[in-house]
GROMACS .gro file of C-alpha atoms in nm:
model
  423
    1UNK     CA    1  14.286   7.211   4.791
    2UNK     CA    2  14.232   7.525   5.025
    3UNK     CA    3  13.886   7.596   5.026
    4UNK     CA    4  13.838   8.001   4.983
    5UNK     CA    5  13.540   8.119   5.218
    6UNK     CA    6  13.330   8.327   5.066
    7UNK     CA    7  13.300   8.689   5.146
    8UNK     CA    8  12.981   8.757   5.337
    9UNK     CA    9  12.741   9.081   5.293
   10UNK     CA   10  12.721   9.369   5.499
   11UNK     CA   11  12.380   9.434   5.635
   12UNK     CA   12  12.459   9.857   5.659
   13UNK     CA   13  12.672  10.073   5.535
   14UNK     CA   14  12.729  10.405   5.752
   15UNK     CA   15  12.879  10.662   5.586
   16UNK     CA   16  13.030  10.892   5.799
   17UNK     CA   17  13.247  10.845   6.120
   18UNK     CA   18  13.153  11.149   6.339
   19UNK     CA   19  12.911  11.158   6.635
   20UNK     CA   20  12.632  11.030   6.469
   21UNK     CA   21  12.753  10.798   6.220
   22UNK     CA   22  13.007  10.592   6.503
   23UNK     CA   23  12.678  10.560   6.731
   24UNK     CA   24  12.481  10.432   6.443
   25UNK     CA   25  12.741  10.182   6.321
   26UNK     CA   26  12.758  10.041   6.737
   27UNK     CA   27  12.439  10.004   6.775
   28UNK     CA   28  12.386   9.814   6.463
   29UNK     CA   29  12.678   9.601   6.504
   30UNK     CA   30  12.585   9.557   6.846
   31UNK     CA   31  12.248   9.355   6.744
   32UNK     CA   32  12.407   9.157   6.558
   33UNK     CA   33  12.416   9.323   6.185
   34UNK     CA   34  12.775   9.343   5.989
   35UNK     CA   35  12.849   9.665   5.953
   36UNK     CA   36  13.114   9.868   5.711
   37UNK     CA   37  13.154  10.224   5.830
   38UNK     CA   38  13.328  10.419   5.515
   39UNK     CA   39  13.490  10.744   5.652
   40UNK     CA   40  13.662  10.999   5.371
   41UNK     CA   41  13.925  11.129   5.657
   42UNK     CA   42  14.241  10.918   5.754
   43UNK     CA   43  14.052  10.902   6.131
   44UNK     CA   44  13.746  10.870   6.258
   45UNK     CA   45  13.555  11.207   6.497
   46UNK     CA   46  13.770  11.449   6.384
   47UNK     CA   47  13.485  11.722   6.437
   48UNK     CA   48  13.411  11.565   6.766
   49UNK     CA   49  13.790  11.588   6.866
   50UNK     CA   50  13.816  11.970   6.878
   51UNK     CA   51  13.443  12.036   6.971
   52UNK     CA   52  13.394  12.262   7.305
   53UNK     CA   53  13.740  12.443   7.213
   54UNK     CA   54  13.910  12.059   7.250
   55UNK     CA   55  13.681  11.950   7.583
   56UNK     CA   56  13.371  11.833   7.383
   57UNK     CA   57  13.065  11.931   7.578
   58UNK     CA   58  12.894  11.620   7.526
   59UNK     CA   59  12.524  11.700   7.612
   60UNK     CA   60  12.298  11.887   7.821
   61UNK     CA   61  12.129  11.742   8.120
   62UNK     CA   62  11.873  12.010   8.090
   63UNK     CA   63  11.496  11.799   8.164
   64UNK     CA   64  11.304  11.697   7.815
   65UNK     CA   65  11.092  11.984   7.814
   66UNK     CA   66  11.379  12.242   7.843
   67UNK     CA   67  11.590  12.062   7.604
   68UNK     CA   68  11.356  12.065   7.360
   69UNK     CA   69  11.324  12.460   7.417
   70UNK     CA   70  11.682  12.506   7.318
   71UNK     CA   71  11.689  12.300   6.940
   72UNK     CA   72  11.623  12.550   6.711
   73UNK     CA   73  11.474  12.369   6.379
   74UNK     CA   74  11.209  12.081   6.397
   75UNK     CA   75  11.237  11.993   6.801
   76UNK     CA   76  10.870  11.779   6.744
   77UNK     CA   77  11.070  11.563   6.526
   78UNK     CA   78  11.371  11.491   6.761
   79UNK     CA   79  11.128  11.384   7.045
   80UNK     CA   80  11.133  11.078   6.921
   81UNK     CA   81  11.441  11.030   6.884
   82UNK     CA   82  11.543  11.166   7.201
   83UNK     CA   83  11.273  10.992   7.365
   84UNK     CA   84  11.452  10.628   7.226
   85UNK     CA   85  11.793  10.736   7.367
   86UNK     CA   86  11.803  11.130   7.569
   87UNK     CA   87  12.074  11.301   7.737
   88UNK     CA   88  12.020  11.116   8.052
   89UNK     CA   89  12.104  10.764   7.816
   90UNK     CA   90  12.420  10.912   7.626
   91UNK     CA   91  12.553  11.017   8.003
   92UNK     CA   92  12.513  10.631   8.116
   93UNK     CA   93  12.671  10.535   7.731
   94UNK     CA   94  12.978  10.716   7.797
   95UNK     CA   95  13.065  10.617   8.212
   96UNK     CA   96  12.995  10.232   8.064
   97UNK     CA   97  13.268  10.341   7.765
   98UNK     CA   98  13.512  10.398   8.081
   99UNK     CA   99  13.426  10.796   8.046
  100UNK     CA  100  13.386  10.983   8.372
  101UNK     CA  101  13.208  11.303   8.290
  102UNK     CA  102  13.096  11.611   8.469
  103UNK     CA  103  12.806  11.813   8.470
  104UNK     CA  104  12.922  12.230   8.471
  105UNK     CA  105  12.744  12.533   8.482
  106UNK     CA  106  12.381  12.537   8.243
  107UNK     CA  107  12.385  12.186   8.282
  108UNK     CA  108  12.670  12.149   8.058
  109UNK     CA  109  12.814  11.780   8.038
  110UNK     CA  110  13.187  11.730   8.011
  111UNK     CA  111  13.449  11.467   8.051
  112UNK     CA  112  13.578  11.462   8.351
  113UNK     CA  113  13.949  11.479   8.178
  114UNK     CA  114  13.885  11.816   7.990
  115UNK     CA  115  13.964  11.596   7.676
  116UNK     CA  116  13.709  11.536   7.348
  117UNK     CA  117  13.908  11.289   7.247
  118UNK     CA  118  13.807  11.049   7.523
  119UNK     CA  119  13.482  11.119   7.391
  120UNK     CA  120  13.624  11.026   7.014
  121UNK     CA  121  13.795  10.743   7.142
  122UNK     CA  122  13.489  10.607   7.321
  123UNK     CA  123  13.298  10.606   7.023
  124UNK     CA  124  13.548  10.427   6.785
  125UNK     CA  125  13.557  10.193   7.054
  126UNK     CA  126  13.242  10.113   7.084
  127UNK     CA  127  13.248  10.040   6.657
  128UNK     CA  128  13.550   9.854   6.710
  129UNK     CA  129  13.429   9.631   7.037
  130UNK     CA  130  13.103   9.529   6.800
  131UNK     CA  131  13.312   9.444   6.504
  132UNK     CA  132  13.242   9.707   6.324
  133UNK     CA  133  13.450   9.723   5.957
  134UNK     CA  134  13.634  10.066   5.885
  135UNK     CA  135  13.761  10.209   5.589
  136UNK     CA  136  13.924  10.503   5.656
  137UNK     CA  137  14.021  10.780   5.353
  138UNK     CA  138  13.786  10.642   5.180
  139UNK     CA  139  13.498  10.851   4.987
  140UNK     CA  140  13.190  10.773   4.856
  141UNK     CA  141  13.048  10.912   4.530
  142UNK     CA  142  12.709  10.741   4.492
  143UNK     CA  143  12.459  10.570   4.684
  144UNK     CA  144  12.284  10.306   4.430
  145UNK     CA  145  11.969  10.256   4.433
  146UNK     CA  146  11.713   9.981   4.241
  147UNK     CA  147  11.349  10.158   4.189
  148UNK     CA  148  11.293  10.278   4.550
  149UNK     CA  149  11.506  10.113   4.710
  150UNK     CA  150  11.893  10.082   4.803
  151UNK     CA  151  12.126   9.837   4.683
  152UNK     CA  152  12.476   9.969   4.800
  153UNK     CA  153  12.752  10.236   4.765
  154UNK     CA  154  12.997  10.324   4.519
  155UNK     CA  155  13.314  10.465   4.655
  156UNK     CA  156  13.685  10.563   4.568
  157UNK     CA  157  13.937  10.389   4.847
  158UNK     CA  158  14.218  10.498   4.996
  159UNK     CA  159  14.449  10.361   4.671
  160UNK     CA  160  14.228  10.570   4.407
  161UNK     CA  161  14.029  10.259   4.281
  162UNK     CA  162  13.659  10.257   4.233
  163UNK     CA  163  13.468  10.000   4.432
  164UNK     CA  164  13.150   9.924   4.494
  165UNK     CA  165  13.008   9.741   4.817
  166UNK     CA  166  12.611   9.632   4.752
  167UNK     CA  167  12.379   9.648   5.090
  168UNK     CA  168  12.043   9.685   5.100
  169UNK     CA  169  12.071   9.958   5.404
  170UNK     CA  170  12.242  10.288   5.374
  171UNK     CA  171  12.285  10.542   5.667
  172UNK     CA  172  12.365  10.871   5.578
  173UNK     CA  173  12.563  11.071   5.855
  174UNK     CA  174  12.830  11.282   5.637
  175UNK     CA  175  12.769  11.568   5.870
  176UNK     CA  176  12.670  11.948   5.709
  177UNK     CA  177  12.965  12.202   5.583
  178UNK     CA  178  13.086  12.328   5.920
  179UNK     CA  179  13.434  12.312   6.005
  180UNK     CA  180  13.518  12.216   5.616
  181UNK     CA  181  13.825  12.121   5.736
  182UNK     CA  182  13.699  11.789   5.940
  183UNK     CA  183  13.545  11.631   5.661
  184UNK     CA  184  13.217  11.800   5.690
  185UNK     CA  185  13.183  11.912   5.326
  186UNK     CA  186  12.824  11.834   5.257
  187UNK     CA  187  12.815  11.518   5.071
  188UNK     CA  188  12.543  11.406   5.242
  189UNK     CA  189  12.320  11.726   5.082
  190UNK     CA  190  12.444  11.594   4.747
  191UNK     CA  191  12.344  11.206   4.790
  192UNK     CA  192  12.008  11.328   4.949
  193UNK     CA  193  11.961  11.560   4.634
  194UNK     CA  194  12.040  11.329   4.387
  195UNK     CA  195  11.832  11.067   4.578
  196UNK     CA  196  11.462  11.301   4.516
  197UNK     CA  197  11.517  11.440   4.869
  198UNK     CA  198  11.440  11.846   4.943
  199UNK     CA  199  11.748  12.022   5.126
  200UNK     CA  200  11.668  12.345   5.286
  201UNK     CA  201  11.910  12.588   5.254
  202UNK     CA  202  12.213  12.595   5.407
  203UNK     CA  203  12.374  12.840   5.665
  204UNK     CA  204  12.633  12.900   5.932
  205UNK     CA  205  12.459  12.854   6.243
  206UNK     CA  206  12.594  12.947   6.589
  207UNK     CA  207  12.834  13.193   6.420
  208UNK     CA  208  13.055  13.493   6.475
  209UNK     CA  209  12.846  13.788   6.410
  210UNK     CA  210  13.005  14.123   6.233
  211UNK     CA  211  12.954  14.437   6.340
  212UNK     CA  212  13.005  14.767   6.174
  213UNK     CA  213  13.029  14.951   6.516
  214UNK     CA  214  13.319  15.255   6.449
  215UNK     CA  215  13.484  15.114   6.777
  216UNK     CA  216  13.489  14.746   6.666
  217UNK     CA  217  13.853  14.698   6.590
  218UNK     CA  218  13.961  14.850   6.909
  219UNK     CA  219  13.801  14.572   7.111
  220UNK     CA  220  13.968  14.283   6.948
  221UNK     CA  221  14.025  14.006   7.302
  222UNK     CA  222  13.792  14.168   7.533
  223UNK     CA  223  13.594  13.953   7.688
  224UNK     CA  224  13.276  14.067   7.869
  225UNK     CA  225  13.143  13.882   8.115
  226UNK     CA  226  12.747  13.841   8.313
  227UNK     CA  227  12.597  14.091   8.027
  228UNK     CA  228  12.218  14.050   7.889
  229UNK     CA  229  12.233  14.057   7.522
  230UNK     CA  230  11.902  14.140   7.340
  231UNK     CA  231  11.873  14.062   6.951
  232UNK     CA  232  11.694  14.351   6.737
  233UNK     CA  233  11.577  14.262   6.392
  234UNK     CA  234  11.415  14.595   6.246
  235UNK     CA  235  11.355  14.744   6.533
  236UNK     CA  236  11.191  14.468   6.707
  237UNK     CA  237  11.366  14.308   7.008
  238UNK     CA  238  11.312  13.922   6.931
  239UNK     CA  239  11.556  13.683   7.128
  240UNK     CA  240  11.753  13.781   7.497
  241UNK     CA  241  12.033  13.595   7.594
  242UNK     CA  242  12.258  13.631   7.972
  243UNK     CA  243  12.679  13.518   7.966
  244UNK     CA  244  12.937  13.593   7.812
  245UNK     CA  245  13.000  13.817   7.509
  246UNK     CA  246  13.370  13.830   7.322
  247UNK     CA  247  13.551  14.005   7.034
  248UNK     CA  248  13.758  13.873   6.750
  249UNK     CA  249  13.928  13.947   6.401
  250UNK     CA  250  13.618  13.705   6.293
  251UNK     CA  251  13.321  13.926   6.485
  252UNK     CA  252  13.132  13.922   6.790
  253UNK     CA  253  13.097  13.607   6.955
  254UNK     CA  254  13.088  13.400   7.291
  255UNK     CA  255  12.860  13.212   7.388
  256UNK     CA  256  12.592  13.483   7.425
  257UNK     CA  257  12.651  13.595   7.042
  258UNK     CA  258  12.656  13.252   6.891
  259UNK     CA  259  12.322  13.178   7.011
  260UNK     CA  260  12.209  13.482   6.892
  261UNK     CA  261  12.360  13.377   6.582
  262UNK     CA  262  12.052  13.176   6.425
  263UNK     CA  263  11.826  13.399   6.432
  264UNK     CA  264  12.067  13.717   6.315
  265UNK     CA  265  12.193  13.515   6.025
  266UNK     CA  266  11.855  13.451   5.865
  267UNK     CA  267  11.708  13.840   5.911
  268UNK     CA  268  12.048  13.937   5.689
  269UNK     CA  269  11.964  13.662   5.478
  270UNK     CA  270  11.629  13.837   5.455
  271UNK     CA  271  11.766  14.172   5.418
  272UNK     CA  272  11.687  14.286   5.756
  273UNK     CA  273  11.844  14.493   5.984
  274UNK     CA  274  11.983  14.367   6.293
  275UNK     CA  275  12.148  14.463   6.629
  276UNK     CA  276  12.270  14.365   6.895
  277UNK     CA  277  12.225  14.560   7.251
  278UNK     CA  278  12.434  14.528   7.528
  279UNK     CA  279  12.296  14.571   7.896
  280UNK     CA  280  12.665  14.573   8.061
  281UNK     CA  281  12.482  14.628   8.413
  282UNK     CA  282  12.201  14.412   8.421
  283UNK     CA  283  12.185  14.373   8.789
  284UNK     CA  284  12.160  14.775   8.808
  285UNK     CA  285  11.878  14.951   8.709
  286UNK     CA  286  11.942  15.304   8.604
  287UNK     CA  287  11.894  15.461   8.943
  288UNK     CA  288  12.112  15.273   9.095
  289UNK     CA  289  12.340  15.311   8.837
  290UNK     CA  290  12.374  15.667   8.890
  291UNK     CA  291  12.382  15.616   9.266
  292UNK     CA  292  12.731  15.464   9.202
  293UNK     CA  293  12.850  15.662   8.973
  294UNK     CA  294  12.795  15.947   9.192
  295UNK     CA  295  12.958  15.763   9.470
  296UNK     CA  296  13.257  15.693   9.261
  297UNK     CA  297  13.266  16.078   9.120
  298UNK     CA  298  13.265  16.195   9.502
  299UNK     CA  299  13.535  15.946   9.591
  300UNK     CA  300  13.790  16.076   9.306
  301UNK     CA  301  13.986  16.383   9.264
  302UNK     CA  302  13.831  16.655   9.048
  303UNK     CA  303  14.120  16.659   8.855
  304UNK     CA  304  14.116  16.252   8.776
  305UNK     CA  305  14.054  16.175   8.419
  306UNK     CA  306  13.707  16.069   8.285
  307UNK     CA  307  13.881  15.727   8.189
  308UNK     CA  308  13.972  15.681   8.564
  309UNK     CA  309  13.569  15.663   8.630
  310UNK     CA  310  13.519  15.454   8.305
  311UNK     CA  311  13.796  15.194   8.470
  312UNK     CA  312  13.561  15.146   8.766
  313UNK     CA  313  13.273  15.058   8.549
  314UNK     CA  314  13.425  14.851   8.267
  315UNK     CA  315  13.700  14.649   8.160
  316UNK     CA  316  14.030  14.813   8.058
  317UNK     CA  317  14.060  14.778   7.686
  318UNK     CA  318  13.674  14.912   7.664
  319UNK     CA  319  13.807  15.239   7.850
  320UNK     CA  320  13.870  15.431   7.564
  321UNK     CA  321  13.645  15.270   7.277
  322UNK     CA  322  13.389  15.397   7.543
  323UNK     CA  323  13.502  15.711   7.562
  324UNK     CA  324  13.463  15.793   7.219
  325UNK     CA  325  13.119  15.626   7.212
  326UNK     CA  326  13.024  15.914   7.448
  327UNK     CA  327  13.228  16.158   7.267
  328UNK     CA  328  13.391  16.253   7.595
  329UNK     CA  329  13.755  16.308   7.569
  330UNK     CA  330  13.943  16.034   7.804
  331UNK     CA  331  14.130  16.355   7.978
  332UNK     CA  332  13.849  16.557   8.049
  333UNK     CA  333  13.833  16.585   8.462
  334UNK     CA  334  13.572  16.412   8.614
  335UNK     CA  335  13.442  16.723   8.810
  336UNK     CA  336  13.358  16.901   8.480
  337UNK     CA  337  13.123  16.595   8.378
  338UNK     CA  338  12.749  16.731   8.308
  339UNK     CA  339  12.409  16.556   8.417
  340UNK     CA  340  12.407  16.496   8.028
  341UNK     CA  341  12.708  16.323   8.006
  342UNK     CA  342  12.616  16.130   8.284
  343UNK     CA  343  12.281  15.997   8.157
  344UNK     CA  344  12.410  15.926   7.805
  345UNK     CA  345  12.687  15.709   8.014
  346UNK     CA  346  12.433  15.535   8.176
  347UNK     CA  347  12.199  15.510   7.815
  348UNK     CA  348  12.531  15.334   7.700
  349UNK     CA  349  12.650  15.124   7.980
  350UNK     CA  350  12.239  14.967   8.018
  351UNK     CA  351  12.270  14.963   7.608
  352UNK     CA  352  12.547  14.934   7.422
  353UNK     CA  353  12.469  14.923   7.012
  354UNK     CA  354  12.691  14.655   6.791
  355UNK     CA  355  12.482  14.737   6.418
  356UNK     CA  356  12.505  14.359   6.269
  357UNK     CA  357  12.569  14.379   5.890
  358UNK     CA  358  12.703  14.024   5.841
  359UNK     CA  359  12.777  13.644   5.986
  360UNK     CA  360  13.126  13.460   5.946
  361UNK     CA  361  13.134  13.169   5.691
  362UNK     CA  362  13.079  12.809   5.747
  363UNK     CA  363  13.453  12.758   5.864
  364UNK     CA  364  13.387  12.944   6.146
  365UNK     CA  365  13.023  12.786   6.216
  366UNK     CA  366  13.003  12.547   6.506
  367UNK     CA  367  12.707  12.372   6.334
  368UNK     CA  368  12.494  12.386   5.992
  369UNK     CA  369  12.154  12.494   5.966
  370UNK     CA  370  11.930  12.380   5.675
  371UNK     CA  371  12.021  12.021   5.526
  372UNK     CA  372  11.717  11.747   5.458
  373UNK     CA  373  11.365  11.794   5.566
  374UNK     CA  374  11.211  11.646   5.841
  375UNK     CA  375  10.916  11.562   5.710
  376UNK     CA  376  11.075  11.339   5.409
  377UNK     CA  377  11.215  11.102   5.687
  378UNK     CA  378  11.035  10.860   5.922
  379UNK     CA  379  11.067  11.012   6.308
  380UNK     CA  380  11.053  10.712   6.470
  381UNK     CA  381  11.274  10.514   6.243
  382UNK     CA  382  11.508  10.766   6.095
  383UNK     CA  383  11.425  10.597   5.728
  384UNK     CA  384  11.388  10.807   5.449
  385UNK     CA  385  10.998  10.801   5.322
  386UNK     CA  386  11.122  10.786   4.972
  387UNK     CA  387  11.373  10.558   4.952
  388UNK     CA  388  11.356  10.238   5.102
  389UNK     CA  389  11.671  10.160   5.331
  390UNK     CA  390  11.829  10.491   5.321
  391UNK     CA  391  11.880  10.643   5.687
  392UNK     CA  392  11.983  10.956   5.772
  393UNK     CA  393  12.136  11.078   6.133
  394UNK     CA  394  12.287  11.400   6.272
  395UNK     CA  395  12.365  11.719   6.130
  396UNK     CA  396  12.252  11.608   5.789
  397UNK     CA  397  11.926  11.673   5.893
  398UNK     CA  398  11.718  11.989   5.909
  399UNK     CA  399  11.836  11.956   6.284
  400UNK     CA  400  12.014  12.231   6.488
  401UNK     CA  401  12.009  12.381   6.799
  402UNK     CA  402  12.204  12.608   7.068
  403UNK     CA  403  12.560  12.576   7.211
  404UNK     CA  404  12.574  12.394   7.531
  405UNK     CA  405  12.545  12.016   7.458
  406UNK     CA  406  12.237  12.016   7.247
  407UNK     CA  407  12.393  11.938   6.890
  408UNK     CA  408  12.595  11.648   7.024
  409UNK     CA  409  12.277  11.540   7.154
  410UNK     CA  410  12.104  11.492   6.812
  411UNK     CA  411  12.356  11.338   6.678
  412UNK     CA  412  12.394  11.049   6.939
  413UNK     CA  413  11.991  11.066   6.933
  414UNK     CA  414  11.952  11.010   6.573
  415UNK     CA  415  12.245  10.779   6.521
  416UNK     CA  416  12.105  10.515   6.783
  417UNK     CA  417  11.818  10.530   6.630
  418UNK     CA  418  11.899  10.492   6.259
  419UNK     CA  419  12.132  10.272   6.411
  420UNK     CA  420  11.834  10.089   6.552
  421UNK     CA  421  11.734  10.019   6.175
  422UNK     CA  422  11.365   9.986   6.272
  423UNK     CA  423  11.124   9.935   5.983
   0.00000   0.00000   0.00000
């Protein structure tokens, strides 16, 4: 008679196959633990896929001291973390994957082949190599726990049954309620919730920002480039940012306005008001400003049109939006311009006023702010300090930071060390 082996324990359960998640379910496979990694999508990274608009900027290789400048919530908290496995470790991680990367302006770290999903790839390989177990559209409704402690999952596979899979180590990296549409719905709030754990409140962070400016619609596509940005929350100037700035149907954003994001989002929260002030000239002060304007003025016929000067200065489609910021007529001749004029086109051009009344919704969020506090999980462990066994890694945490590399970062640092499953 066939003997029938008997089925063997898993030592974790990840739940969650993005970023963090896939790096926690390696590393624990890769000491020698069995691992089941439960993901609720039919494939694994699908958040990672189109991160960095499809090219993934995988981390920053900023130093330690300037990274840490750059995470927004709890950065004393990450140190560990990123001291066990930093941006200079996930770089070396993802050349031995078979990754060749590239490090671009701001110390912005790419794959060489413009494509996340080398990145994506890497990471499921990684699982896979290790022997990693992977249900796919698979989603868990409870984590079960004896007392203080865990004892397994209970989840719904990919047929509609209920199952249950006991393990006496859980890692929570569902990911917050950006991008909805990868998977990131905020389960991970709910299990930490129902578990005794406090979430702080959740928001879009690095977010479009609206504006109620008059001219707002008529700048839909432009795309400003080497402009200071300074953030105004009643009528205090608080954050300063240099790139680039863009318009869309969903707001103001870029680069510049997304990091300007976190802080704007939480004065409206608040009920505050908040601007944004464009210095389209930064490397000009006002003098010189007007020294090449008047050079420009003397080098045009008196009878070319105002918006011929404004096409000198600024970008095309800002030509007439511009012009009726000023309230100068786009056909009056530039010889008939007054020293007024003038100085309220230099005001404008050194600060241009976008009045901030609201923040696009978590679809349009690169990353969550808010989700489980810091202080209710062990730093140097990732364990939670009220349930025994139950990790947590990435963006479930209270844990965000700017665009450029740095969220990508705590997820890979958290994951290897949750991953790590230190006691």
């Amino acid at each position: 008679m066939e003997q029938i082996e008997e089925k063997q324990p898993y030592d974790v359960i990840v739940v969650g196959a993005g970023a963090a998640g896939m790096m926690a379910a390696g590393t624990a496979a890769r000491s020698g633990k069995r691992v089941l990694l439960i993901e609720k999508m039919e494939k694994s990274g699908r958040k990672v896929r189109i991160s960095g608009k499809g090219r993934c900027n995988v981390t920053n290789a900023r130093p330690a001291e300037e990274f840490a400048g750059h995470v927004r919530a709890n950065a004393a908290f990450l140190a560990q973390a990123f001291a066990e496995f930093n941006n200079r470790a996930t770089i070396r991680f993802f050349e031995r994957q078979g990754v060749k990367l590239d490090i671009e302006r701001g110390e912005r770290v790419f794959p060489k082949s413009g494509k996340a999903w080398d990145i994506a790839n890497a990471l499921l390989e990684y699982c896979v190599d290790n022997g990693v177990k992977i249900l796919y559209d698979t989603r868990v409704k409870e984590i079960m726990t004896l007392g203080d402690k865990v004892f397994g999952v209970r989840y719904i596979n990919k047929r509609g049954f209920e199952r249950k899979e006991e393990c006496a180590q859980v890692i929570v990296a569902t990911g917050g309620v950006s991008y909805p549409g990868t998977g990131s719905t905020g389960d991970g709030y709910a299990f930490a919730a129902d578990l005794g754990h406090t979430v702080e409140p959740l928001r879009p962070s690095l977010t479009p920002l609206v504006s109620s400016h008059p001219q707002i619609k008529y700048l839909h596509k432009l795309l400003l480039r080497n402009v200071r940005a300074t953030l105004w929350i009643d009528d205090e100037a608080v954050r300063e940012e240099f790139g680039e700035i863009g318009f869309s149907e969903r707001g103001v954003e870029g680069a510049v306005a997304l990091r300007l994001s976190r802080d704007a989002v939480d004065a409206l929260i608040e009920g505050k008001r908040v601007k944004i002030v464009l210095d389209m000239k930064p490397a000009l002060t006002e003098e010189v400003l007007r020294e090449r304007i008047a050079r420009e003025i003397a080098e045009m016929d008196p009878k070319e049109f105002f918006a011929e000067l404004l096409r000198k200065l600024v970008p095309k489609p800002l030509v007439l939006p511009l012009a009726q910021e000023l309230d100068i007529h786009s056909k009056d001749y530039v010889a008939k311009l007054t020293e007024a004029q003038i100085d309220r086109l230099i005001k404008t051009l050194k600060g241009f006023v976008l009045p901030i009344v609201d923040y696009a919704p978590f679809p349009y969020a690169v990353v969550t702010a808010g989700g489980v506090r810091c202080d209710e999980v062990n730093p140097y462990t990732m364990e939670s300090l009220k349930i025994k066994g139950l990790y947590f890694a990435g963006e479930v945490l209270d844990l965000d930071a700017d665009t450029g590399g740095y969220n990508l970062q705590i997820a890979f640092s958290t994951g290897r060390l949750a991953g790590l499953l230190k006691k």
